[in-house]
mmCIF file of C-alpha atoms in Angstrom:
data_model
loop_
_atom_site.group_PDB
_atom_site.id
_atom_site.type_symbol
_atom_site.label_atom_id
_atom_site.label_comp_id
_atom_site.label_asym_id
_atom_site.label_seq_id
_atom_site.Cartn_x
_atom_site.Cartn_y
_atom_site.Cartn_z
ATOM 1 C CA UNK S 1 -4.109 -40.893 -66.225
ATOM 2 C CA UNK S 2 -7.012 -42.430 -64.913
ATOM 3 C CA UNK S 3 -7.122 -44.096 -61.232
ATOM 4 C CA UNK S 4 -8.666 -47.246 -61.268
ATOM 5 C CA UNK S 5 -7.967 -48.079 -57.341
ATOM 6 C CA UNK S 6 -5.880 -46.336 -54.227
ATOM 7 C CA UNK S 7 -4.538 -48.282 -51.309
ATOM 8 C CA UNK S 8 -4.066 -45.523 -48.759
ATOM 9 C CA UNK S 9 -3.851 -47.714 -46.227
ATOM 10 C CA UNK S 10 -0.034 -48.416 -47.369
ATOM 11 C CA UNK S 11 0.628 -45.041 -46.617
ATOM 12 C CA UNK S 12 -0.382 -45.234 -42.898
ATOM 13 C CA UNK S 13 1.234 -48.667 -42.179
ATOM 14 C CA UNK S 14 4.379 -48.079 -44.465
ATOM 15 C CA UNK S 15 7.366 -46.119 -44.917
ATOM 16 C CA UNK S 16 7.728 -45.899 -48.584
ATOM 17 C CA UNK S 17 11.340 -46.074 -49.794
ATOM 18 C CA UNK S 18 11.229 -46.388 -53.449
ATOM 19 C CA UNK S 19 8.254 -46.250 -56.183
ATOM 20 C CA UNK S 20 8.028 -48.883 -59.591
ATOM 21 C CA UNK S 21 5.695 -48.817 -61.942
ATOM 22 C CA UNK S 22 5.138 -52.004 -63.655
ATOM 23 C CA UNK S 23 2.311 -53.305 -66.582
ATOM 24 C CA UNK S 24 -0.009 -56.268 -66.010
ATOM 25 C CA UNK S 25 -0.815 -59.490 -67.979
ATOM 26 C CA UNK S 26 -4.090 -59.703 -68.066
ATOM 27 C CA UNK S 27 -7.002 -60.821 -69.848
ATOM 28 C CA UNK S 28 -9.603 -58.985 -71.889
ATOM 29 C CA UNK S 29 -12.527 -59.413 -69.680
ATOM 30 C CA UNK S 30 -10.281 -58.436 -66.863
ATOM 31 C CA UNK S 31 -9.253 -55.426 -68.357
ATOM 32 C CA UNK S 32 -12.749 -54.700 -69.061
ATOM 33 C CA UNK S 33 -14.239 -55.017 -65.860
ATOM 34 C CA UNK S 34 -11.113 -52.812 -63.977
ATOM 35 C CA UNK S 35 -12.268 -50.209 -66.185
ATOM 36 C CA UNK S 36 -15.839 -50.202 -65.259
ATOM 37 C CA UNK S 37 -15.734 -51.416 -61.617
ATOM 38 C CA UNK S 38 -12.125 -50.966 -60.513
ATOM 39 C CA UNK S 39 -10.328 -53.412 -57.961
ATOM 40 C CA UNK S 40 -9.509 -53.515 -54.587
ATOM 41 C CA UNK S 41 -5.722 -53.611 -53.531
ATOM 42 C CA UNK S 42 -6.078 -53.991 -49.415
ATOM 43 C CA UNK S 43 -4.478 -57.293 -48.721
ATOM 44 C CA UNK S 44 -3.294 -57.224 -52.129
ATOM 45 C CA UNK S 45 1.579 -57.875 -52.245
ATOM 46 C CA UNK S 46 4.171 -58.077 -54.551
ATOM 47 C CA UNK S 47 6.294 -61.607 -54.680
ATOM 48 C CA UNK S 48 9.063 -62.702 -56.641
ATOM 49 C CA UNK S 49 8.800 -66.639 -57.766
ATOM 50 C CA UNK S 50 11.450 -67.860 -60.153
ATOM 51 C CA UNK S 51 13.202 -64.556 -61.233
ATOM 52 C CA UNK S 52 9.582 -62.875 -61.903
ATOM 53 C CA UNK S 53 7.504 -60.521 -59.970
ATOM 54 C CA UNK S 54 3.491 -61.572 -60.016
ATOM 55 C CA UNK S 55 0.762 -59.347 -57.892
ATOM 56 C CA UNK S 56 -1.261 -61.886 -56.121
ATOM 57 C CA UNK S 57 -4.279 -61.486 -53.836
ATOM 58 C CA UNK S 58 -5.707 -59.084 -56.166
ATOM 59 C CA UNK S 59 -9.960 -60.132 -56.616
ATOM 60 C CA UNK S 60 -11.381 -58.747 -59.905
ATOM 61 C CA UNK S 61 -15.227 -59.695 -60.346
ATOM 62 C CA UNK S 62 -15.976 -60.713 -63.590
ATOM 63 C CA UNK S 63 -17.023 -58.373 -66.369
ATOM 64 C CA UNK S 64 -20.214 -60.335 -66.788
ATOM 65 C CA UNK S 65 -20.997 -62.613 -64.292
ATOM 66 C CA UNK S 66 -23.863 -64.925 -66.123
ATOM 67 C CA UNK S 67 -21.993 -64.644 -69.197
ATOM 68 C CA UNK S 68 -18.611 -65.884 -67.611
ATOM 69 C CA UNK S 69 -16.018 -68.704 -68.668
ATOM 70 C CA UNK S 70 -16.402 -71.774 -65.781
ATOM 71 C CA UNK S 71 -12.453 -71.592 -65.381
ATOM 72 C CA UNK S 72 -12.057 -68.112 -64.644
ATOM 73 C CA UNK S 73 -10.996 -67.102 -61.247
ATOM 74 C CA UNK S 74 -11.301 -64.076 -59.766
ATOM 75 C CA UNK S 75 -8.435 -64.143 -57.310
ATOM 76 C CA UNK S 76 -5.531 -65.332 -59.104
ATOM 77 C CA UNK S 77 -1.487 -64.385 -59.427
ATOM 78 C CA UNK S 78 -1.417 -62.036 -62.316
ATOM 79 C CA UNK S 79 2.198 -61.547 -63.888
ATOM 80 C CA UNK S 80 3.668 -58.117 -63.634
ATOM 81 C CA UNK S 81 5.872 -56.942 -66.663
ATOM 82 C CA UNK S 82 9.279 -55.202 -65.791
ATOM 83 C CA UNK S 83 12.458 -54.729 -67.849
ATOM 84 C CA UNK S 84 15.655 -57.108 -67.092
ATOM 85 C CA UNK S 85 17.222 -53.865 -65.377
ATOM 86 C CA UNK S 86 14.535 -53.230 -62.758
ATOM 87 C CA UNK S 87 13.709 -57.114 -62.091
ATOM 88 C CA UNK S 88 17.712 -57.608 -61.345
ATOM 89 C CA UNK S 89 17.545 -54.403 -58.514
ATOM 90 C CA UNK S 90 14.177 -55.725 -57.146
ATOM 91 C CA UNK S 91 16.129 -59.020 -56.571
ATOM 92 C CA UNK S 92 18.403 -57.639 -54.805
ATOM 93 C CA UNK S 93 16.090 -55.490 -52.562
ATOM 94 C CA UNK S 94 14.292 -58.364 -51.919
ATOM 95 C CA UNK S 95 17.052 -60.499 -50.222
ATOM 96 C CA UNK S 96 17.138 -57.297 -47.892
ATOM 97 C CA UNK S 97 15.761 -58.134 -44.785
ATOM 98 C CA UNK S 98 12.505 -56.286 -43.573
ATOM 99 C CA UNK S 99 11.721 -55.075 -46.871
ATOM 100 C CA UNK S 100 8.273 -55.909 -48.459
ATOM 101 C CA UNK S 101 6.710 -54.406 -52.041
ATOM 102 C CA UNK S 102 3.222 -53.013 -51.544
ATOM 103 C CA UNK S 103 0.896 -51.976 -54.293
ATOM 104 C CA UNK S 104 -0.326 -48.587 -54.009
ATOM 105 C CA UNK S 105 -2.431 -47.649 -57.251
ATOM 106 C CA UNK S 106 -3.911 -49.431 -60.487
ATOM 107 C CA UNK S 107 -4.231 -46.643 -63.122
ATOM 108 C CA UNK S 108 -4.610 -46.348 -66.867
ATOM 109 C CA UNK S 109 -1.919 -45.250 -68.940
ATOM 110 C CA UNK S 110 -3.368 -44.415 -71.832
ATOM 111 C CA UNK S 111 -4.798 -47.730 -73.385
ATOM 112 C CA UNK S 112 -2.040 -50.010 -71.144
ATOM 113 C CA UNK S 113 -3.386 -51.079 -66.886
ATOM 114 C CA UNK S 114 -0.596 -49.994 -64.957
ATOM 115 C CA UNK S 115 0.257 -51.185 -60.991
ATOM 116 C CA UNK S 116 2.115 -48.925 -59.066
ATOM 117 C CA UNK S 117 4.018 -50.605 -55.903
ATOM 118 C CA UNK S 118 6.710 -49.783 -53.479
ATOM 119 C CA UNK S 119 9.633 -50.963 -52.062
ATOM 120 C CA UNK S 120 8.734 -50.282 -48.089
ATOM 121 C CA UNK S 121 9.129 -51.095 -44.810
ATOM 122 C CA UNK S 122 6.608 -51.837 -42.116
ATOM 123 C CA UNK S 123 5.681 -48.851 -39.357
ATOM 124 C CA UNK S 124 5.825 -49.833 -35.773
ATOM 125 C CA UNK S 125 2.605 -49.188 -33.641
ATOM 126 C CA UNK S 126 4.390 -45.864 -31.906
ATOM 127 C CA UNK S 127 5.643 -44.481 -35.521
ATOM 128 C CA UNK S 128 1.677 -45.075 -36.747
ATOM 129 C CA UNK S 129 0.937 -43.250 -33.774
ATOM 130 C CA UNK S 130 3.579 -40.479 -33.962
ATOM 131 C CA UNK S 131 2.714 -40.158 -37.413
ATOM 132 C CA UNK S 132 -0.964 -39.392 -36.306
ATOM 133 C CA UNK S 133 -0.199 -37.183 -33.352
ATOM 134 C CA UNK S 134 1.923 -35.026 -36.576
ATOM 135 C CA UNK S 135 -0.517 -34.488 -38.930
ATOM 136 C CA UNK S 136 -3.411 -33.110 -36.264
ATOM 137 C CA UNK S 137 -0.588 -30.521 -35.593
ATOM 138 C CA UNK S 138 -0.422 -29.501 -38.977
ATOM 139 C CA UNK S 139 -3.774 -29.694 -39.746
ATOM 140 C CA UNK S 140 -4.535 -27.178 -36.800
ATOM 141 C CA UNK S 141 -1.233 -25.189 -37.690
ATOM 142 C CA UNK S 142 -3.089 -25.056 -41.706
ATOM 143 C CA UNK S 143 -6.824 -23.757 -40.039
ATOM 144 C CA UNK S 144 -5.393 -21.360 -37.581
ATOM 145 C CA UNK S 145 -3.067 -19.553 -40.660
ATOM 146 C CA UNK S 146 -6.991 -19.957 -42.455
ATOM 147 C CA UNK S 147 -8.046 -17.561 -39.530
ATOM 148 C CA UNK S 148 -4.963 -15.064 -39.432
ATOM 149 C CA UNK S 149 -5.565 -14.768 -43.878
ATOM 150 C CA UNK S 150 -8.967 -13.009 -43.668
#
């Protein structure tokens, strides 16, 4: 499994409830150039439009920008591919209010692009900041147990 791209920042400003993993619809020279230069998925979301699910914000340069089509676009909705089961529970966690899907990884499974997103909910400025204030604690918890080891 092969990363192509990590949003990390979804971490920090989300409370991740529940993880999907879904396949893309894409075309070949866009499956070309994620392998080669990746993507970027800040300001990327997940949004359901007419009973489907489509990832839209995403930017993917061309593979070859002299030798490019004049209709491509490189920010358009792509169409994410889920079974009837999961796209009937994402429906309903959608009508839920305060929830929002994030995308948090574009890998390679084998020969297939896969997007990883998340059911979550958005982090209040003092749970960002409590969340902080934690892991400095553990970090200096983790270095002084370094110390005691030697």
């Amino acid at each position: 499994m092969k990363i192509l791209a990590e949003n990390k920042k979804a971490f920090f400003d989300f409370e991740i409830l529940e993880k999907f993993t879904a396949g893309l619809s894409l075309l070949g020279q866009e499956v070309k150039s994620l392998k080669n230069f990746g993507a970027n998925l800040r300001g990327t979301y997940v949004v359901l439009r007419g009973g489907e699910f489509f990832w839209v914000g995403a930017k993917i340069p061309p593979w070859q920008p002299k030798n490019c089509p004049q209709w491509y676009k490189e920010v358009r909705d792509r169409k994410l591919l889920l079974t009837k089961s999961e796209i009937k529970y994402l429906i309903g966690k959608s009508r839920e209010k305060g929830l929002v899907f994030v995308p948090l990884r574009l890998y390679l499974k084998g020969r297939w692009i896969k997007l990883e997103f998340a059911i979550a909910k958005r982090k209040k400025k003092k749970e960002k900041k409590e969340a902080l204030k934690r892991k400095a604690i553990e970090r200096e918890i983790q270095r002084e147990l370094k110390e005691y080891r030697f």
